[in-house]
Amino acid sequence: MTDTGLWALIFAERAALADDLAALTDERWATPSLCEGLSVREVLAHLTSAARLTPLRWLAGVVRCRFDFDRQVAMRLREQLGASPDETLERFRGAVTSRTRPLSAIAMLGETVVHGEDIRRPLGIRRDHPIGTLTRLAGYYVGSNQVVPAKRQVRGLRLAAVDGPFASGSGPLVTGSTLALIMAMAGRGDYLDELSGDGAAILRER
């Protein structure tokens, strides 16, 4: 898939997330996300930051934070948090069609889908992601350690989706929905109970 096609998927995922959050109360915006130590509002600000951050600004931030990547993430999300949840959401909506990126387009798709679920799951919001989007992302994660150590997580395992065509690897089998496989590869333990097969226990240990 070309970058143009990937950006179309990213824009669709961002727009869907913005719509899902439109009616949240202030109290719900403070809900802890699946990202340890961050609220759902802060994770959304992080997504806005990623959509506004060039590689040069990212590097400058890393240097400014003395190569403390967590500190750099926290600094950048604060820039986009705004004074209220409404402002946080409005800033995100303003970045829905941004092509600015510190990472590759496919990595940005991963950021959008995974962090979108980091937000939705604690809120009890469900999105039926297009299976083509998820299949493309799963194929990327299974062969990459660029943003998350997904490739290492599933080394020596056979992954097979039960809701789409994604399948990869060899060894003990891990089956589940494409989304659950993606989130497990991204290190989200909340999704491990949705996986089955002889390899699921191995993945849980990792």
Coordinates of C-alpha atoms in Angstrom, one line a residue:
M1 CA 0.0 0.0 0.0
T2 CA 1.3 3.5 -0.9
D3 CA 1.7 6.2 1.7
T4 CA -1.4 7.9 0.2
G5 CA -3.5 4.8 1.0
L6 CA -2.0 4.6 4.5
W7 CA -2.8 8.2 5.2
A8 CA -6.4 7.6 4.2
L9 CA -6.6 4.9 6.8
I10 CA -5.0 7.1 9.4
F11 CA -7.4 9.9 8.7
A12 CA -10.4 7.6 9.0
E13 CA -9.1 6.2 12.4
R14 CA -8.5 9.7 13.8
A15 CA -11.9 10.9 12.7
A16 CA -13.7 7.9 14.2
L17 CA -11.8 8.4 17.5
A18 CA -12.8 12.1 17.6
D19 CA -16.4 11.2 17.0
D20 CA -16.3 8.5 19.7
L21 CA -15.1 11.0 22.3
A22 CA -17.4 13.9 21.4
A23 CA -19.9 13.3 24.2
L24 CA -17.5 12.5 27.1
T25 CA -18.1 14.2 30.4
D26 CA -15.2 15.9 32.2
E27 CA -15.1 13.0 34.7
R28 CA -14.8 10.4 31.9
W29 CA -11.9 12.3 30.3
A30 CA -9.9 11.7 33.5
T31 CA -10.4 7.9 33.2
P32 CA -7.0 6.0 33.4
S33 CA -6.0 4.8 29.9
L34 CA -4.2 1.5 29.1
C35 CA -1.0 3.6 29.0
E36 CA 0.3 3.5 32.6
G37 CA 0.1 6.8 34.4
L38 CA -1.9 8.6 31.6
S39 CA -5.5 9.5 31.4
V40 CA -7.5 9.1 28.2
R41 CA -7.3 12.8 27.7
E42 CA -3.5 12.8 28.0
V43 CA -3.3 9.9 25.5
L44 CA -5.4 11.9 23.0
A45 CA -3.1 14.9 23.5
H46 CA -0.2 12.5 22.8
L47 CA -1.8 11.6 19.5
T48 CA -2.2 15.2 18.6
S49 CA 1.4 15.8 19.4
A50 CA 2.5 13.0 17.1
A51 CA 0.4 14.5 14.3
R52 CA 2.2 17.8 14.7
L53 CA 5.7 16.6 15.3
T54 CA 8.4 16.7 12.5
P55 CA 11.5 14.4 12.8
L56 CA 13.6 17.5 13.5
R57 CA 11.3 18.7 16.3
W58 CA 11.2 15.2 17.7
L59 CA 15.1 15.1 17.8
A60 CA 15.3 18.5 19.3
G61 CA 12.9 17.4 22.1
V62 CA 14.9 14.3 22.7
V63 CA 18.1 16.4 23.1
R64 CA 16.3 18.9 25.3
C65 CA 15.1 16.1 27.5
R66 CA 18.6 14.6 27.6
F67 CA 17.5 11.4 25.8
D68 CA 14.8 10.7 28.3
F69 CA 12.1 9.5 25.8
D70 CA 9.3 9.3 28.4
R71 CA 10.1 12.9 29.5
Q72 CA 10.0 14.0 25.9
V73 CA 6.6 12.3 25.4
A74 CA 5.2 14.0 28.5
M75 CA 6.5 17.4 27.4
R76 CA 5.0 17.1 24.0
L77 CA 1.6 16.0 25.2
R78 CA 1.4 18.9 27.6
E79 CA 1.8 21.2 24.6
Q80 CA -1.4 19.8 23.1
L81 CA -3.4 19.2 26.3
G82 CA -5.1 22.6 26.3
A83 CA -7.0 24.2 29.2
S84 CA -10.0 21.9 29.1
P85 CA -11.1 18.5 27.6
D86 CA -13.1 20.4 24.9
E87 CA -9.9 22.1 23.9
T88 CA -8.0 18.8 23.9
L89 CA -10.5 17.3 21.6
E90 CA -10.7 20.3 19.3
R91 CA -6.9 20.3 18.9
F92 CA -7.1 16.6 18.0
R93 CA -9.8 17.3 15.4
G94 CA -7.6 20.0 13.9
A95 CA -4.9 17.3 13.4
V96 CA -7.2 14.6 11.8
T97 CA -5.9 15.2 8.3
S98 CA -2.3 16.2 9.2
R99 CA 0.4 14.4 7.3
T100 CA 3.1 15.7 9.6
R101 CA 4.9 12.8 11.3
P102 CA 8.0 11.8 13.3
L103 CA 7.6 8.1 12.1
S104 CA 6.8 6.2 9.0
A105 CA 3.2 6.3 7.8
I106 CA 2.5 2.7 8.8
A107 CA 4.0 3.3 12.2
M108 CA 1.6 6.3 12.5
L109 CA -1.3 4.0 11.7
G110 CA -0.1 1.8 14.5
E111 CA 0.0 4.7 16.9
T112 CA -3.5 5.8 16.0
V113 CA -5.1 2.3 16.2
V114 CA -3.3 1.2 19.4
H115 CA -3.6 4.5 21.3
G116 CA -7.2 4.7 20.1
E117 CA -7.9 1.4 21.9
D118 CA -5.8 2.5 24.9
I119 CA -8.5 5.2 25.2
R120 CA -11.6 3.3 24.1
R121 CA -11.3 0.1 26.1
P122 CA -11.3 1.7 29.6
L123 CA -14.3 3.8 28.5
G124 CA -16.2 0.8 27.3
I125 CA -16.3 2.1 23.7
R126 CA -16.1 -0.4 20.9
R127 CA -15.0 0.4 17.3
D128 CA -15.4 -2.2 14.5
H129 CA -12.2 -1.3 12.7
P130 CA -12.1 -2.2 9.0
I131 CA -10.5 -5.6 8.8
G132 CA -8.3 -4.4 6.0
T133 CA -6.8 -1.7 8.2
L134 CA -6.1 -4.2 11.0
T135 CA -4.7 -6.8 8.7
R136 CA -2.3 -4.3 7.2
L137 CA -1.2 -3.2 10.7
A138 CA -0.8 -6.7 12.0
G139 CA 1.5 -7.5 9.1
Y140 CA 3.6 -4.5 9.9
Y141 CA 3.9 -5.2 13.6
V142 CA 4.8 -8.9 13.2
G143 CA 8.0 -7.9 11.4
S144 CA 9.0 -4.7 13.2
N145 CA 10.4 -3.5 16.5
Q146 CA 10.4 0.1 15.4
V147 CA 8.0 1.6 18.0
V148 CA 7.1 -1.4 20.1
P149 CA 9.1 -4.7 20.3
A150 CA 6.3 -6.6 18.5
K151 CA 8.6 -8.8 16.4
R152 CA 10.4 -9.9 19.6
Q153 CA 7.2 -10.6 21.4
V154 CA 6.0 -13.1 18.8
R155 CA 9.3 -14.7 17.7
G156 CA 8.8 -18.5 17.3
L157 CA 5.0 -18.3 17.4
R158 CA 2.4 -18.9 14.8
L159 CA -0.3 -16.1 14.8
A160 CA -3.7 -16.6 13.1
A161 CA -6.6 -14.3 13.2
V162 CA -10.1 -15.7 13.5
D163 CA -11.9 -12.8 11.9
G164 CA -9.7 -12.0 8.9
P165 CA -6.8 -13.3 6.7
F166 CA -3.9 -12.3 8.9
A167 CA -1.6 -15.3 9.6
S168 CA 2.2 -15.3 10.2
G169 CA 5.1 -17.2 11.7
S170 CA 5.6 -20.8 12.7
G171 CA 5.6 -22.5 16.1
P172 CA 3.0 -22.8 18.9
L173 CA -0.3 -21.3 17.7
V174 CA -1.9 -18.1 19.0
T175 CA -5.3 -17.3 17.7
G176 CA -7.7 -14.4 18.3
S177 CA -9.2 -11.4 16.7
T178 CA -6.9 -9.3 14.6
L179 CA -7.3 -6.5 17.0
A180 CA -6.4 -8.6 20.0
L181 CA -3.3 -9.9 18.3
I182 CA -2.2 -6.4 17.4
M183 CA -2.8 -5.1 21.0
A184 CA -0.9 -8.1 22.4
M185 CA 2.0 -7.5 20.0
A186 CA 2.0 -3.9 21.3
G187 CA 2.3 -5.1 24.9
R188 CA -1.2 -4.6 26.1
G189 CA -1.8 -7.4 28.5
D190 CA -5.6 -6.5 28.8
Y191 CA -6.1 -8.4 25.5
L192 CA -4.3 -11.6 26.4
D193 CA -7.5 -13.2 27.7
E194 CA -9.0 -12.9 24.2
L195 CA -6.2 -15.1 22.8
S196 CA -6.1 -18.9 22.7
G197 CA -3.8 -21.7 21.5
D198 CA -0.7 -23.3 22.8
G199 CA 1.3 -20.2 22.1
A200 CA -0.9 -17.9 24.1
A201 CA 0.7 -18.9 27.4
I202 CA 4.2 -18.2 26.0
L203 CA 3.1 -14.8 24.8
R204 CA 1.6 -14.0 28.2
E205 CA 5.0 -14.9 29.9
R206 CA 6.8 -12.5 27.5

